[in-house]
Amino acid sequence: MRARLEETGYLVDDGLAVACFLALKLHRPVFCEGDAGVGKTALASALAEALGAPLIRLQCHEGIDASQALYEWDFPRQLLHLRAAEAAGVRDADRLERELYDRRFLLARPLLRALQTRPSVLLVDEIDRADDEFEAFLLEVLSEFQVTVPELGTLRAEEPPVVVLTSNRTREVHDALKRRCLYHWFGHPDFARELAIVRRRLPEVSARLAEQVTTLVQALRGKELLKPPGVAETLDWVRALDALGASEVDAELAVATLGAVLKYREDTDRARTLDFAAVLAGRAT
């Protein structure tokens, strides 16, 4: 599992590799928790690529309900069918009702699509943004990998999807859902690991630039920022500097491009108190 994920450019540690392996063997979701930008969503993409399966994403938000996640009926097409049947002189009410609730009029949303797609990787992104009722509904679906459509009966997955749930921990997710999952905490990587990720994902940039930016990001995370930069921001910063034609970075250029890595004014102000030149010189020595 480690090798297959690394072939996609996604580097994993032993704990995450084992969690992904067990997710496949035991058909259990992987619950990924950690700050934004540390690679949780990217894991689902890497798994889909490694397994040669489509990635089906359910983006959670406040107020999301079962119909948005599971299915709904295509009312415009049902109405057109009803009018066509009436024009053709069909008067059999039972027949019309059966035809209206045929599977061809069923619009599968991400959860049902994942159950019907073999194989598939289902990403339930930012489950912490959904409410308690949706969380309970999701637990029921993931426990049995089946759903009941009153008009059609129970629809079961022939092969359960590989499920990745992510949370930025804006609120605590209930224990009942966590118990159903394999858990992995995504922390910020150390210097060596982060540099390896940058070099793997952006092999075209200079090694010097990758090392310097990684050094600066590691220093910024020690400044008690509102939103410490994740690996995604590290990659963005390297891309931005490379787009400017830089093969290395100095203090002036680092300050000028802080908008690529920090997204809050307070964080930018706090970052300006960092002695970028000293940080860069310290790594150079």
Short mmCIF file of N, CA and C in Angstrom, two decimals, residues 147-254:
data_model
loop_
_atom_site.label_atom_id
_atom_site.label_comp_id
_atom_site.label_asym_id
_atom_site.label_seq_id
_atom_site.Cartn_x
_atom_site.Cartn_y
_atom_site.Cartn_z
N VAL A 147 -28.81 1.30 1.14
CA VAL A 147 -29.82 2.33 1.39
C VAL A 147 -31.16 1.79 0.92
N THR A 148 -32.21 2.33 1.49
CA THR A 148 -33.55 1.92 1.11
C THR A 148 -34.25 3.08 0.41
N VAL A 149 -34.67 2.82 -0.82
CA VAL A 149 -35.49 3.76 -1.58
C VAL A 149 -36.90 3.22 -1.52
N PRO A 150 -37.83 3.90 -0.84
CA PRO A 150 -39.18 3.33 -0.64
C PRO A 150 -39.82 2.80 -1.91
N GLU A 151 -39.64 3.50 -3.02
CA GLU A 151 -40.30 3.08 -4.27
C GLU A 151 -39.59 1.92 -4.96
N LEU A 152 -38.32 1.66 -4.60
CA LEU A 152 -37.54 0.63 -5.30
C LEU A 152 -37.07 -0.49 -4.39
N GLY A 153 -37.07 -0.27 -3.09
CA GLY A 153 -36.57 -1.27 -2.16
C GLY A 153 -35.15 -0.97 -1.71
N THR A 154 -34.46 -1.97 -1.22
CA THR A 154 -33.12 -1.80 -0.67
C THR A 154 -32.07 -1.97 -1.77
N LEU A 155 -31.17 -1.00 -1.85
CA LEU A 155 -30.08 -1.04 -2.82
C LEU A 155 -28.78 -1.27 -2.06
N ARG A 156 -28.08 -2.36 -2.39
CA ARG A 156 -26.86 -2.74 -1.69
C ARG A 156 -25.66 -2.60 -2.61
N ALA A 157 -24.52 -2.31 -2.01
CA ALA A 157 -23.28 -2.23 -2.77
C ALA A 157 -22.76 -3.64 -3.02
N GLU A 158 -22.52 -3.99 -4.27
CA GLU A 158 -21.92 -5.30 -4.56
C GLU A 158 -20.51 -5.37 -4.00
N GLU A 159 -19.81 -4.26 -4.06
CA GLU A 159 -18.48 -4.15 -3.48
C GLU A 159 -18.42 -2.82 -2.73
N PRO A 160 -18.26 -2.84 -1.40
CA PRO A 160 -18.26 -1.58 -0.65
C PRO A 160 -17.18 -0.64 -1.15
N PRO A 161 -17.48 0.64 -1.26
CA PRO A 161 -16.46 1.60 -1.67
C PRO A 161 -15.41 1.78 -0.59
N VAL A 162 -14.24 2.22 -0.99
CA VAL A 162 -13.24 2.65 -0.02
C VAL A 162 -13.64 4.05 0.43
N VAL A 163 -13.80 4.24 1.72
CA VAL A 163 -14.35 5.50 2.23
C VAL A 163 -13.29 6.26 3.02
N VAL A 164 -13.14 7.54 2.68
CA VAL A 164 -12.26 8.44 3.42
C VAL A 164 -13.11 9.60 3.94
N LEU A 165 -13.15 9.78 5.26
CA LEU A 165 -13.84 10.92 5.85
C LEU A 165 -12.79 11.90 6.36
N THR A 166 -13.01 13.18 6.15
CA THR A 166 -12.06 14.18 6.65
C THR A 166 -12.76 15.14 7.59
N SER A 167 -11.99 15.66 8.52
CA SER A 167 -12.50 16.66 9.47
C SER A 167 -11.38 17.63 9.80
N ASN A 168 -11.70 18.94 9.76
CA ASN A 168 -10.74 19.96 10.17
C ASN A 168 -10.88 20.29 11.65
N ARG A 169 -11.72 19.53 12.34
CA ARG A 169 -11.94 19.62 13.77
C ARG A 169 -12.50 20.99 14.19
N THR A 170 -13.40 21.52 13.37
CA THR A 170 -14.11 22.73 13.79
C THR A 170 -15.12 22.40 14.88
N ARG A 171 -15.50 21.14 14.96
CA ARG A 171 -16.29 20.62 16.07
C ARG A 171 -15.94 19.16 16.24
N GLU A 172 -16.28 18.60 17.38
CA GLU A 172 -16.00 17.20 17.63
C GLU A 172 -17.04 16.32 16.93
N VAL A 173 -16.56 15.34 16.20
CA VAL A 173 -17.46 14.36 15.57
C VAL A 173 -17.80 13.30 16.61
N HIS A 174 -19.04 12.83 16.59
CA HIS A 174 -19.51 11.91 17.62
C HIS A 174 -18.73 10.59 17.62
N ASP A 175 -18.61 10.03 18.81
CA ASP A 175 -17.85 8.79 18.98
C ASP A 175 -18.42 7.64 18.18
N ALA A 176 -19.76 7.62 18.00
CA ALA A 176 -20.39 6.51 17.28
C ALA A 176 -19.84 6.40 15.86
N LEU A 177 -19.63 7.55 15.21
CA LEU A 177 -19.09 7.52 13.85
C LEU A 177 -17.61 7.17 13.87
N LYS A 178 -16.88 7.72 14.83
CA LYS A 178 -15.45 7.43 14.90
C LYS A 178 -15.20 5.95 15.17
N ARG A 179 -16.06 5.33 16.00
CA ARG A 179 -15.87 3.91 16.31
C ARG A 179 -16.02 3.03 15.08
N ARG A 180 -16.78 3.51 14.12
CA ARG A 180 -16.98 2.74 12.89
C ARG A 180 -15.77 2.82 11.97
N CYS A 181 -14.85 3.75 12.27
CA CYS A 181 -13.76 4.05 11.34
C CYS A 181 -12.39 3.67 11.91
N LEU A 182 -11.43 3.62 11.00
CA LEU A 182 -10.02 3.59 11.37
C LEU A 182 -9.56 5.05 11.44
N TYR A 183 -8.89 5.42 12.51
CA TYR A 183 -8.59 6.84 12.76
C TYR A 183 -7.13 7.14 12.45
N HIS A 184 -6.91 8.33 11.85
CA HIS A 184 -5.54 8.80 11.65
C HIS A 184 -5.50 10.31 11.81
N TRP A 185 -4.59 10.77 12.66
CA TRP A 185 -4.40 12.20 12.87
C TRP A 185 -3.32 12.71 11.91
N PHE A 186 -3.65 13.75 11.17
CA PHE A 186 -2.72 14.36 10.23
C PHE A 186 -2.09 15.59 10.89
N GLY A 187 -0.85 15.46 11.31
CA GLY A 187 -0.12 16.60 11.83
C GLY A 187 0.74 17.23 10.74
N HIS A 188 1.38 18.35 11.09
CA HIS A 188 2.30 18.95 10.13
C HIS A 188 3.59 18.11 10.09
N PRO A 189 4.12 17.85 8.91
CA PRO A 189 5.32 17.01 8.81
C PRO A 189 6.57 17.73 9.30
N ASP A 190 7.59 16.95 9.65
CA ASP A 190 8.86 17.57 10.01
C ASP A 190 9.57 18.02 8.73
N PHE A 191 10.72 18.65 8.91
CA PHE A 191 11.41 19.25 7.77
C PHE A 191 11.74 18.22 6.69
N ALA A 192 12.32 17.11 7.08
CA ALA A 192 12.77 16.13 6.09
C ALA A 192 11.59 15.57 5.29
N ARG A 193 10.51 15.29 5.98
CA ARG A 193 9.35 14.72 5.29
C ARG A 193 8.70 15.75 4.37
N GLU A 194 8.59 16.97 4.86
CA GLU A 194 7.96 18.00 4.03
C GLU A 194 8.80 18.29 2.79
N LEU A 195 10.10 18.34 2.97
CA LEU A 195 10.98 18.56 1.82
C LEU A 195 10.84 17.42 0.81
N ALA A 196 10.74 16.21 1.31
CA ALA A 196 10.57 15.06 0.40
C ALA A 196 9.26 15.17 -0.38
N ILE A 197 8.20 15.66 0.28
CA ILE A 197 6.92 15.83 -0.41
C ILE A 197 7.04 16.88 -1.51
N VAL A 198 7.69 18.00 -1.18
CA VAL A 198 7.85 19.07 -2.17
C VAL A 198 8.66 18.58 -3.36
N ARG A 199 9.74 17.86 -3.09
CA ARG A 199 10.59 17.38 -4.18
C ARG A 199 9.85 16.35 -5.04
N ARG A 200 9.00 15.54 -4.39
CA ARG A 200 8.24 14.53 -5.15
C ARG A 200 7.15 15.19 -5.99
N ARG A 201 6.45 16.17 -5.42
CA ARG A 201 5.34 16.80 -6.12
C ARG A 201 5.79 17.83 -7.15
N LEU A 202 6.94 18.46 -6.89
CA LEU A 202 7.42 19.52 -7.79
C LEU A 202 8.88 19.25 -8.18
N PRO A 203 9.13 18.19 -8.92
CA PRO A 203 10.51 17.83 -9.25
C PRO A 203 11.18 18.83 -10.19
N GLU A 204 10.38 19.69 -10.84
CA GLU A 204 10.96 20.62 -11.80
C GLU A 204 11.59 21.85 -11.16
N VAL A 205 11.28 22.13 -9.88
CA VAL A 205 11.84 23.32 -9.23
C VAL A 205 13.23 23.00 -8.69
N SER A 206 13.99 24.05 -8.44
CA SER A 206 15.36 23.83 -7.96
C SER A 206 15.35 23.26 -6.55
N ALA A 207 16.30 22.40 -6.26
CA ALA A 207 16.41 21.80 -4.93
C ALA A 207 16.64 22.86 -3.87
N ARG A 208 17.39 23.90 -4.24
CA ARG A 208 17.68 25.00 -3.31
C ARG A 208 16.41 25.73 -2.91
N LEU A 209 15.56 26.03 -3.89
CA LEU A 209 14.30 26.73 -3.62
C LEU A 209 13.39 25.87 -2.74
N ALA A 210 13.28 24.59 -3.05
CA ALA A 210 12.43 23.70 -2.26
C ALA A 210 12.91 23.65 -0.81
N GLU A 211 14.20 23.57 -0.60
CA GLU A 211 14.74 23.50 0.76
C GLU A 211 14.50 24.80 1.51
N GLN A 212 14.71 25.94 0.84
CA GLN A 212 14.54 27.23 1.51
C GLN A 212 13.08 27.47 1.90
N VAL A 213 12.16 27.20 0.99
CA VAL A 213 10.75 27.42 1.30
C VAL A 213 10.29 26.51 2.43
N THR A 214 10.72 25.27 2.40
CA THR A 214 10.36 24.34 3.48
C THR A 214 10.89 24.85 4.81
N THR A 215 12.10 25.38 4.82
CA THR A 215 12.69 25.96 6.03
C THR A 215 11.84 27.11 6.56
N LEU A 216 11.42 27.99 5.66
CA LEU A 216 10.62 29.14 6.07
C LEU A 216 9.25 28.72 6.60
N VAL A 217 8.63 27.77 5.95
CA VAL A 217 7.32 27.31 6.41
C VAL A 217 7.42 26.68 7.80
N GLN A 218 8.46 25.90 8.02
CA GLN A 218 8.66 25.31 9.34
C GLN A 218 8.81 26.40 10.40
N ALA A 219 9.50 27.48 10.07
CA ALA A 219 9.68 28.60 11.00
C ALA A 219 8.36 29.33 11.23
N LEU A 220 7.58 29.52 10.18
CA LEU A 220 6.30 30.22 10.31
C LEU A 220 5.34 29.47 11.23
N ARG A 221 5.38 28.15 11.20
CA ARG A 221 4.48 27.37 12.06
C ARG A 221 4.78 27.57 13.54
N GLY A 222 5.94 28.10 13.86
CA GLY A 222 6.28 28.38 15.25
C GLY A 222 5.86 29.75 15.72
N LYS A 223 5.12 30.49 14.89
CA LYS A 223 4.75 31.87 15.22
C LYS A 223 3.34 32.01 15.79
N GLU A 224 2.70 30.92 16.15
CA GLU A 224 1.35 30.95 16.73
C GLU A 224 0.36 31.69 15.81
N LEU A 225 0.30 31.24 14.59
CA LEU A 225 -0.58 31.85 13.60
C LEU A 225 -2.02 31.38 13.77
N LEU A 226 -2.96 32.18 13.27
CA LEU A 226 -4.36 31.76 13.27
C LEU A 226 -4.55 30.54 12.39
N LYS A 227 -3.90 30.51 11.26
CA LYS A 227 -3.95 29.37 10.34
C LYS A 227 -2.53 29.02 9.90
N PRO A 228 -1.88 28.13 10.67
CA PRO A 228 -0.53 27.72 10.27
C PRO A 228 -0.56 27.11 8.87
N PRO A 229 0.41 27.40 8.03
CA PRO A 229 0.40 26.86 6.66
C PRO A 229 0.57 25.35 6.66
N GLY A 230 -0.21 24.69 5.81
CA GLY A 230 -0.09 23.26 5.63
C GLY A 230 0.83 22.95 4.46
N VAL A 231 0.94 21.68 4.15
CA VAL A 231 1.77 21.27 3.02
C VAL A 231 1.25 21.88 1.72
N ALA A 232 -0.08 22.00 1.62
CA ALA A 232 -0.66 22.59 0.40
C ALA A 232 -0.14 24.01 0.20
N GLU A 233 -0.03 24.78 1.28
CA GLU A 233 0.49 26.14 1.17
C GLU A 233 1.98 26.16 0.86
N THR A 234 2.70 25.19 1.39
CA THR A 234 4.12 25.08 1.05
C THR A 234 4.29 24.88 -0.46
N LEU A 235 3.51 23.99 -1.02
CA LEU A 235 3.57 23.74 -2.46
C LEU A 235 3.15 24.98 -3.25
N ASP A 236 2.13 25.69 -2.75
CA ASP A 236 1.69 26.91 -3.43
C ASP A 236 2.80 27.96 -3.44
N TRP A 237 3.51 28.08 -2.31
CA TRP A 237 4.57 29.07 -2.21
C TRP A 237 5.72 28.75 -3.18
N VAL A 238 6.08 27.47 -3.23
CA VAL A 238 7.13 27.05 -4.15
C VAL A 238 6.71 27.32 -5.60
N ARG A 239 5.47 26.98 -5.93
CA ARG A 239 4.98 27.23 -7.29
C ARG A 239 5.01 28.72 -7.63
N ALA A 240 4.60 29.56 -6.68
CA ALA A 240 4.57 30.99 -6.92
C ALA A 240 5.97 31.53 -7.18
N LEU A 241 6.93 31.11 -6.37
CA LEU A 241 8.31 31.58 -6.54
C LEU A 241 8.90 31.06 -7.85
N ASP A 242 8.59 29.82 -8.17
CA ASP A 242 9.09 29.27 -9.43
C ASP A 242 8.48 30.01 -10.62
N ALA A 243 7.20 30.40 -10.50
CA ALA A 243 6.56 31.14 -11.57
C ALA A 243 7.20 32.52 -11.77
N LEU A 244 7.79 33.06 -10.71
CA LEU A 244 8.50 34.33 -10.80
C LEU A 244 9.91 34.17 -11.33
N GLY A 245 10.29 32.93 -11.61
CA GLY A 245 11.62 32.68 -12.16
C GLY A 245 12.70 32.54 -11.11
N ALA A 246 12.31 32.38 -9.84
CA ALA A 246 13.29 32.29 -8.76
C ALA A 246 13.81 30.87 -8.61
N SER A 247 15.10 30.74 -8.49
CA SER A 247 15.71 29.44 -8.20
C SER A 247 16.11 29.35 -6.74
N GLU A 248 16.05 30.49 -6.06
CA GLU A 248 16.24 30.55 -4.62
C GLU A 248 15.50 31.78 -4.10
N VAL A 249 15.37 31.89 -2.78
CA VAL A 249 14.58 32.97 -2.21
C VAL A 249 15.42 33.70 -1.17
N ASP A 250 15.25 35.04 -1.11
CA ASP A 250 15.87 35.83 -0.05
C ASP A 250 14.77 36.43 0.81
N ALA A 251 15.14 37.17 1.82
CA ALA A 251 14.17 37.71 2.76
C ALA A 251 13.17 38.64 2.08
N GLU A 252 13.66 39.49 1.19
CA GLU A 252 12.78 40.45 0.53
C GLU A 252 11.73 39.75 -0.33
N LEU A 253 12.15 38.76 -1.10
CA LEU A 253 11.22 38.03 -1.95
C LEU A 253 10.25 37.21 -1.12
N ALA A 254 10.71 36.66 -0.01
CA ALA A 254 9.83 35.88 0.87
C ALA A 254 8.71 36.75 1.42
#
